[in-house]
CSV table of C-alpha atoms in Angstrom, one decimal:
chain,number,residue,atom,x,y,z
A,2,MET,CA,121.9,184.4,113.9
A,3,THR,CA,121.7,182.3,110.5
A,4,LEU,CA,122.6,178.9,110.7
A,5,ASP,CA,126.2,179.5,109.1
A,6,ALA,CA,126.9,182.2,111.4
A,7,ALA,CA,126.0,180.2,114.5
A,8,VAL,CA,127.9,177.1,113.1
A,9,ARG,CA,130.9,179.3,112.6
A,10,LEU,CA,131.0,180.9,115.7
A,11,THR,CA,130.4,177.5,117.6
A,12,GLU,CA,133.2,176.1,115.8
A,13,ILE,CA,135.6,178.9,116.4
A,14,LEU,CA,134.8,178.9,120.1
A,15,LEU,CA,135.0,175.2,120.7
A,16,SER,CA,138.5,175.2,118.8
A,17,LEU,CA,139.5,177.8,121.3
A,18,ALA,CA,138.4,175.5,124.4
A,19,LEU,CA,139.7,172.5,122.8
A,20,ILE,CA,143.5,174.4,122.2
A,21,GLN,CA,143.2,175.3,126.0
A,22,GLN,CA,142.4,171.7,127.3
A,23,SER,CA,144.8,170.1,124.7
A,24,ALA,CA,147.7,172.5,126.1
A,25,GLU,CA,146.9,171.9,129.7
A,26,HIS,CA,147.1,167.6,128.5
A,27,LEU,CA,150.6,168.5,126.7
A,28,ARG,CA,152.0,169.1,130.2
A,29,ASP,CA,151.5,165.5,131.0
A,30,GLY,CA,153.5,164.6,128.2
A,31,GLY,CA,153.4,160.6,127.6
A,32,ARG,CA,152.2,158.8,124.7
A,33,MET,CA,149.4,161.0,124.1
A,34,ARG,CA,151.3,164.2,123.4
A,35,PRO,CA,151.0,163.4,119.7
A,36,LEU,CA,147.1,163.1,119.4
A,37,PHE,CA,147.0,166.5,121.4
A,38,LEU,CA,149.3,168.2,119.4
A,39,ALA,CA,147.1,166.8,116.3
A,40,ARG,CA,143.9,168.0,118.1
A,41,ILE,CA,145.5,171.7,118.5
A,42,GLY,CA,146.6,171.4,114.8
A,43,LEU,CA,143.0,170.7,113.6
A,44,CYS,CA,141.6,173.4,115.8
A,45,VAL,CA,143.8,176.1,114.2
A,46,LEU,CA,142.8,175.1,111.0
A,47,ILE,CA,139.5,175.4,111.8
A,48,ILE,CA,139.8,178.7,113.2
A,49,LEU,CA,141.6,179.9,110.2
A,50,GLY,CA,138.8,178.3,108.2
A,51,VAL,CA,140.7,176.2,106.5
A,52,GLY,CA,139.5,172.5,105.2
A,53,ALA,CA,136.7,172.7,108.0
A,54,PRO,CA,134.7,169.5,107.0
A,55,LEU,CA,137.6,167.3,107.1
A,56,ALA,CA,139.4,168.9,110.0
A,57,LEU,CA,136.1,168.5,112.1
A,58,ALA,CA,136.1,165.0,111.1
A,59,GLY,CA,139.5,164.7,112.4
A,60,LEU,CA,138.6,166.1,115.7
A,61,ALA,CA,135.7,163.5,115.8
A,62,VAL,CA,137.8,160.8,114.9
A,63,LEU,CA,140.4,161.9,117.4
A,64,SER,CA,138.0,162.1,120.4
A,65,LEU,CA,137.8,158.2,120.1
A,66,PRO,CA,141.3,157.5,121.3
A,67,ILE,CA,141.2,160.0,123.7
A,68,LEU,CA,138.3,158.6,125.2
A,69,TYR,CA,139.8,155.0,125.1
A,70,ARG,CA,143.1,156.5,126.9
A,71,PHE,CA,141.0,157.4,129.9
A,72,GLN,CA,138.3,155.1,129.4
A,73,GLY,CA,135.7,157.9,129.4
A,74,PRO,CA,135.7,161.6,129.7
A,75,TYR,CA,138.8,163.0,131.3
A,76,ASN,CA,136.6,165.9,133.1
A,77,GLY,CA,133.0,164.5,133.1
A,78,GLY,CA,130.4,167.0,131.9
A,79,SER,CA,132.5,169.5,130.3
A,80,ASP,CA,134.1,166.8,128.2
A,81,ARG,CA,131.0,165.2,127.3
A,82,LEU,CA,129.8,168.4,125.7
A,83,GLY,CA,133.0,169.2,123.9
A,84,ILE,CA,133.1,165.8,122.5
A,85,LEU,CA,129.1,166.2,121.7
A,86,ALA,CA,129.7,169.7,119.9
A,87,ILE,CA,132.4,168.0,117.9
A,88,TRP,CA,130.2,165.5,116.3
A,89,CYS,CA,127.5,167.6,115.9
A,90,LEU,CA,129.5,170.1,113.9
A,91,ALA,CA,131.0,167.3,112.0
A,92,LEU,CA,127.9,165.7,111.3
A,93,SER,CA,126.2,168.9,110.4
A,94,GLU,CA,129.1,169.5,107.8
A,95,LEU,CA,128.2,166.1,106.2
A,96,MET,CA,124.8,166.7,106.0
A,97,PRO,CA,123.7,167.0,102.0
A,98,THR,CA,120.7,169.3,102.9
A,99,THR,CA,120.0,172.2,105.0
A,100,ALA,CA,117.2,170.6,107.1
A,101,GLY,CA,119.8,167.7,107.8
A,102,ARG,CA,122.2,170.4,109.1
A,103,GLU,CA,119.6,172.4,111.0
A,104,VAL,CA,118.2,169.1,112.6
A,105,ILE,CA,121.9,167.9,113.7
A,106,PHE,CA,123.0,171.6,115.1
A,107,GLY,CA,119.3,172.0,116.5
A,108,TYR,CA,120.3,168.8,118.6
A,109,LEU,CA,123.4,170.3,120.1
A,110,GLY,CA,121.3,173.5,121.4
A,111,LEU,CA,118.6,171.0,122.7
A,112,GLN,CA,121.3,169.0,124.5
A,113,VAL,CA,122.7,172.5,126.2
A,114,VAL,CA,118.8,173.6,127.3
A,115,LEU,CA,118.4,169.9,128.8
A,116,SER,CA,121.9,170.2,130.6
A,117,TYR,CA,120.1,172.8,132.8
A,118,LEU,CA,116.9,171.5,132.8
A,119,ILE,CA,117.8,167.9,134.1
A,120,ALA,CA,120.2,169.0,136.3
A,121,GLY,CA,117.6,171.0,137.8
A,122,VAL,CA,114.9,168.3,138.0
A,123,VAL,CA,117.4,165.8,139.5
A,124,LYS,CA,118.2,168.1,142.3
A,125,ILE,CA,114.6,169.5,143.3
A,126,VAL,CA,113.5,165.8,143.6
A,127,ASN,CA,116.1,165.4,146.2
A,128,PRO,CA,115.2,166.5,149.6
A,129,ASP,CA,118.6,167.4,150.7
A,130,TRP,CA,119.0,169.8,147.9
A,131,ARG,CA,115.6,171.3,148.9
A,132,SER,CA,116.7,171.9,152.3
A,133,GLY,CA,120.5,173.2,151.4
A,134,ARG,CA,121.9,170.1,152.9
A,135,ALA,CA,123.5,169.1,149.7
A,136,LEU,CA,125.2,172.2,148.9
A,137,ARG,CA,126.5,172.4,152.3
A,138,ASP,CA,127.9,168.6,151.8
A,139,VAL,CA,129.7,169.9,148.7
A,140,PHE,CA,131.4,172.6,150.5
A,141,GLN,CA,132.1,170.4,153.4
A,142,PHE,CA,133.7,167.3,152.3
A,143,SER,CA,133.2,166.7,148.5
A,144,ALA,CA,136.4,166.8,146.3
A,145,TYR,CA,135.4,170.1,144.4
A,146,PRO,CA,136.3,173.4,146.9
A,147,VAL,CA,139.6,174.4,145.6
A,148,SER,CA,140.7,175.5,149.4
A,149,GLU,CA,140.2,174.7,152.8
A,150,ASP,CA,139.0,178.1,153.4
A,151,LEU,CA,136.1,177.6,151.2
A,152,ARG,CA,134.6,174.7,153.3
A,153,ARG,CA,133.6,177.1,155.8
A,154,TRP,CA,131.1,178.0,153.5
A,155,ALA,CA,129.1,175.1,154.7
A,156,ASP,CA,129.1,176.7,158.1
A,157,ARG,CA,126.5,179.2,156.8
A,158,PRO,CA,123.1,177.1,156.0
A,159,ARG,CA,121.0,180.2,155.3
A,160,ALA,CA,123.5,180.9,152.6
A,161,MET,CA,123.6,177.6,151.5
A,162,LEU,CA,119.8,177.3,151.5
A,163,ALA,CA,119.3,180.4,149.5
A,164,MET,CA,122.2,179.2,146.7
A,165,SER,CA,120.4,175.9,146.5
A,166,TRP,CA,117.1,177.5,145.5
A,167,ALA,CA,118.8,179.9,143.5
A,168,VAL,CA,120.6,177.4,141.3
A,169,MET,CA,117.7,174.9,141.2
A,170,LEU,CA,115.0,177.7,140.2
A,171,PHE,CA,117.3,179.2,137.5
A,172,GLU,CA,118.1,175.5,135.9
A,173,LEU,CA,114.5,174.8,135.8
A,174,ALA,CA,113.3,178.2,134.5
A,175,PHE,CA,116.0,178.2,131.8
A,176,PRO,CA,113.9,176.3,129.0
A,177,PHE,CA,111.5,179.5,129.2
A,178,ALA,CA,114.2,181.8,128.3
A,179,LEU,CA,113.6,180.7,124.9
A,180,LEU,CA,110.5,182.5,125.0
A,181,SER,CA,112.2,185.4,123.4
A,182,GLN,CA,115.6,186.8,122.3
A,183,GLU,CA,115.8,189.4,125.4
A,184,THR,CA,114.9,186.3,127.7
A,185,LEU,CA,117.7,184.2,126.5
A,186,VAL,CA,120.6,186.8,126.3
A,187,VAL,CA,119.4,187.5,130.4
A,188,ALA,CA,119.7,183.7,130.7
A,189,LEU,CA,122.9,183.3,129.3
A,190,VAL,CA,124.6,186.1,131.0
A,191,VAL,CA,123.4,184.4,134.3
A,192,ALA,CA,124.3,181.1,133.2
A,193,GLY,CA,127.6,182.3,132.4
A,194,THR,CA,128.2,183.9,135.6
A,195,PHE,CA,127.0,180.7,137.2
A,196,HIS,CA,129.6,178.5,135.5
A,197,LEU,CA,132.3,181.2,136.3
A,198,ALA,CA,131.6,180.8,139.8
A,199,ASN,CA,131.8,177.0,139.6
A,200,ALA,CA,135.1,177.8,137.7
A,201,CYS,CA,136.5,179.9,140.6
A,202,LEU,CA,135.1,177.8,143.8
A,203,PHE,CA,135.4,174.4,142.1
A,204,GLY,CA,137.9,174.4,139.5
A,205,LEU,CA,135.8,173.8,136.7
A,206,ASN,CA,137.4,175.9,134.0
A,207,ARG,CA,136.5,173.6,131.1
A,208,PHE,CA,132.8,173.8,131.8
A,209,PHE,CA,133.1,177.4,131.6
A,210,TRP,CA,134.7,177.3,128.1
A,211,THR,CA,132.7,174.6,126.8
A,212,TRP,CA,129.3,175.6,127.8
A,213,ILE,CA,130.0,179.1,126.4
A,214,ALA,CA,131.2,177.6,123.0
A,215,ALA,CA,127.9,175.8,122.5
A,216,TYR,CA,126.0,179.1,123.4
A,217,PRO,CA,125.4,180.2,119.5
A,218,ALA,CA,123.5,176.7,119.1
A,219,ILE,CA,121.0,178.0,121.8
A,220,VAL,CA,121.0,181.5,120.0
A,221,TRP,CA,120.1,180.0,116.8
A,222,LEU,CA,117.4,177.4,118.3
A,223,GLN,CA,115.8,180.2,120.0
A,224,ALA,CA,115.7,182.4,117.0
A,225,THR,CA,114.4,179.4,114.8
A,226,ILE,CA,111.7,178.2,117.2
A,227,GLU,CA,110.4,182.0,117.0
A,228,ARG,CA,110.6,182.1,113.4
A,229,VAL,CA,108.6,178.8,113.4
A,230,ILE,CA,106.0,179.7,115.9
A,231,SER,CA,105.5,183.5,114.5
A,232,PRO,CA,106.5,183.3,110.8
B,25,MET,CA,134.0,149.1,119.6
B,26,ARG,CA,134.9,150.1,123.4
B,27,SER,CA,135.6,153.9,122.3
B,28,LEU,CA,132.5,153.7,120.4
B,29,GLY,CA,130.7,152.5,123.7
B,30,LEU,CA,132.5,155.4,125.6
B,31,LEU,CA,131.1,157.6,122.9
B,32,LEU,CA,127.6,156.9,123.3
B,33,PRO,CA,126.9,158.8,126.6
B,34,ALA,CA,128.5,161.8,125.5
B,35,LEU,CA,126.2,161.8,122.1
B,36,VAL,CA,123.2,161.3,124.5
B,37,PRO,CA,124.1,162.8,127.7
B,38,SER,CA,122.2,162.5,131.0
B,39,TRP,CA,123.3,165.9,132.6
B,40,ARG,CA,122.7,164.6,136.1
B,41,PHE,CA,125.2,167.2,137.7
B,42,PHE,CA,125.2,166.9,141.6
B,43,ASP,CA,122.0,164.7,141.9
B,44,THR,CA,123.3,163.3,144.9
B,45,ILE,CA,126.3,163.7,147.3
B,46,GLY,CA,127.8,160.7,148.3
B,47,PRO,CA,131.2,159.7,150.1
B,48,SER,CA,133.9,161.5,148.6
B,49,PRO,CA,137.1,159.7,148.1
B,50,ARG,CA,140.5,161.0,149.2
B,51,ILE,CA,143.8,159.5,147.7
B,52,GLU,CA,146.6,158.4,150.4
B,53,TYR,CA,149.6,157.1,149.8
B,54,ALA,CA,152.5,155.4,152.1
B,55,VAL,CA,156.1,154.4,150.8
B,56,LEU,CA,157.1,151.0,152.1
B,57,SER,CA,160.7,149.4,152.4
B,58,SER,CA,159.2,145.9,150.9
B,59,PRO,CA,155.9,144.9,149.5
B,60,ASP,CA,155.1,142.9,152.7
B,61,ALA,CA,155.8,145.9,155.1
B,62,THR,CA,153.0,147.5,156.8
B,63,PRO,CA,152.1,150.9,155.6
B,64,GLU,CA,152.6,153.5,158.2
B,65,GLY,CA,152.1,157.5,157.9
B,66,TRP,CA,149.7,157.5,155.4
B,67,GLN,CA,149.6,161.2,153.3
B,68,GLU,CA,147.1,162.6,151.6
B,69,PHE,CA,148.1,163.0,148.0
B,70,ARG,CA,147.8,166.6,146.8
B,71,PRO,CA,145.9,168.1,149.6
B,72,ARG,CA,144.2,171.2,148.6
B,73,PRO,CA,145.9,174.6,149.9
B,74,GLN,CA,144.3,176.6,152.7
B,75,ARG,CA,143.7,179.4,150.2
B,76,VAL,CA,143.5,180.0,146.8
B,77,SER,CA,143.3,184.1,146.1
B,78,PRO,CA,140.8,185.5,143.8
B,79,LEU,CA,143.3,186.3,141.3
B,80,ALA,CA,144.7,182.7,141.2
B,81,MET,CA,141.2,181.5,141.0
B,82,LEU,CA,140.8,183.5,137.7
B,83,MET,CA,144.1,182.5,136.3
B,84,ARG,CA,142.8,179.0,136.6
B,85,LEU,CA,140.2,179.7,134.1
B,86,PHE,CA,143.0,179.7,131.5
B,87,TRP,CA,145.5,177.2,133.0
B,88,ASN,CA,144.2,174.6,135.2
B,89,PRO,CA,146.2,171.2,134.3
B,90,ARG,CA,147.2,170.2,137.9
B,91,TRP,CA,143.6,170.5,139.4
B,92,ASN,CA,142.0,168.9,136.4
B,93,GLU,CA,144.1,166.0,136.8
B,94,THR,CA,143.3,166.0,140.5
B,95,LEU,CA,139.6,165.8,139.4
B,96,PHE,CA,140.3,163.0,136.9
B,97,LEU,CA,141.6,161.0,139.9
B,98,VAL,CA,138.8,161.4,141.9
B,99,SER,CA,137.2,159.9,138.9
B,100,CYS,CA,139.3,157.1,138.8
B,101,ALA,CA,138.9,156.5,142.5
B,102,GLU,CA,135.0,156.8,142.0
B,103,ARG,CA,135.5,154.0,139.3
B,104,LEU,CA,137.7,151.9,141.4
B,105,MET,CA,134.5,151.4,143.7
B,106,ASP,CA,131.9,151.2,140.9
B,107,HIS,CA,133.6,149.2,138.5
B,108,PRO,CA,137.2,148.2,139.5
B,109,THR,CA,139.6,148.0,136.7
B,110,LEU,CA,143.6,148.1,136.4
B,111,HIS,CA,143.4,151.2,134.2
B,112,SER,CA,142.1,153.2,137.4
B,113,GLU,CA,144.7,151.9,139.4
B,114,ASP,CA,147.5,152.6,136.9
B,115,GLU,CA,146.3,156.3,136.5
B,116,ILE,CA,146.3,156.9,140.2
B,117,TYR,CA,149.9,155.0,140.7
B,118,ARG,CA,151.4,156.7,137.8
B,119,ARG,CA,150.4,160.3,139.4
B,120,ILE,CA,151.5,159.6,142.8
B,121,ALA,CA,155.1,158.2,141.8
B,122,ALA,CA,155.5,161.0,139.2
B,123,ASP,CA,154.8,163.8,142.0
B,124,LEU,CA,157.3,161.7,144.4
B,125,GLY,CA,159.7,161.5,142.2
B,126,ARG,CA,159.9,165.3,141.6
B,127,ASP,CA,160.9,165.3,145.2
B,128,PRO,CA,165.0,166.0,145.3
B,129,ASP,CA,165.4,163.1,147.8
B,130,ALA,CA,163.3,160.8,145.6
B,131,ALA,CA,166.4,158.2,145.1
B,132,SER,CA,166.7,157.9,149.0
B,133,GLN,CA,163.1,157.0,149.7
B,134,PRO,CA,161.8,153.6,150.0
B,135,PRO,CA,161.4,151.8,146.9
B,136,TRP,CA,157.6,150.6,147.4
B,137,LEU,CA,154.6,152.7,147.1
B,138,CYS,CA,151.1,151.8,148.0
B,139,PHE,CA,147.9,154.1,148.2
B,140,ARG,CA,144.3,153.7,149.6
B,141,LEU,CA,141.3,155.3,148.9
B,142,VAL,CA,139.4,156.9,152.3
B,143,PHE,CA,136.0,158.2,152.1
B,144,MET,CA,134.6,161.0,153.3
B,145,ALA,CA,130.8,161.3,154.3
B,146,ARG,CA,128.4,162.9,156.1
B,147,ASP,CA,126.9,160.9,159.6
B,148,ARG,CA,124.4,161.9,162.1
B,149,ASP,CA,127.2,163.3,164.3
B,150,GLY,CA,129.2,164.7,161.6
B,151,LEU,CA,131.9,163.7,159.3
B,152,ILE,CA,133.1,160.1,159.1
B,153,ARG,CA,136.4,158.8,157.3
B,154,GLU,CA,136.1,155.2,156.1
B,155,GLU,CA,138.7,153.3,153.9
B,156,GLY,CA,137.1,151.8,151.0
B,157,PHE,CA,139.7,150.5,148.8
B,158,ARG,CA,143.6,149.6,149.0
B,159,ALA,CA,145.7,149.0,146.1
B,160,ALA,CA,148.3,146.1,146.1
B,161,PRO,CA,152.1,147.8,146.5
B,162,ARG,CA,154.0,148.6,143.5
B,163,ARG,CA,157.9,149.3,143.0
B,164,ARG,CA,157.8,153.0,142.4
B,165,GLU,CA,159.7,152.8,139.1
B,166,ALA,CA,156.9,150.2,138.0
B,167,ALA,CA,154.2,152.7,138.8
B,168,THR,CA,155.5,155.7,136.9
B,169,SER,CA,156.3,153.5,133.9
B,170,ARG,CA,152.8,152.0,133.2
């Protein structure tokens, strides 16, 4: 995948994800409505390929009052990645050289890889995660399960243990997916399924769309690494 | 400057998802006849349903504003314990008052509102509940408009 194609695909996927998020905020109404309407408008322009540099810069600027309004990201990590992707795309457009664009866009790909690796590291050093206890806690009393019925999953300690290790090993192994295009495709399918499960069980729909929007950055990063290592 | 300070963790994220599972907040509210009344009959704010169908779960991929708002309020509740601010309290009050305002009998209900945060955690003998924060009562109209 070329840099231009990867950037363009990320722009479109991210814009669709931001439109979905903004539409949810419009339901709330209030003073923020104009900001989210503006964000939707800018996303439509980006999808249509009209005035991309300015529209991306506009999205980056809009992220500041939105962050201020909620005193941080509205939905934690998913909004953080969305904002990171907006800023990387906007700054990449402003770079005067291709090398500069590659560094900025590569940073986005690197951060997505780190999002899995670091999440795996912080879990595996925790004895509660290694014993399956932490995932039982997530289901038993955390704020995330979308229904009371799901809390009963905590009563299956062996399943919790197996799921804990599956998640940790996948997250820790994710960087090795960059070894080849084939392994990366498999890893991204598994990762997408993982986010889909989180969206269904814990209602984290924003994570699903935002992470998928950033996947072209990893695909491009892998191809670039492969090209550099074996030209 | 404050916005730039909030931007930095997004540009250099930590990605420490679910590193530890700490006490989990539940928001409970009570309506009061006066600000000095003793709150009774605490009710959980937006209790989760008993069951969500697989189809509903998939639909929420595309439209999930209420749940995302509830997760935002969980963040506000955690912030109230870590770094208390009026903003977090306002956000929680505003949503409770708005939900109560949709009740057809809203006008006949007591005019004051109060909320507390109850934290669920694992103990040696099972789950424990502990009140961690109680907000000063507000008039319901004031809570909605802030």
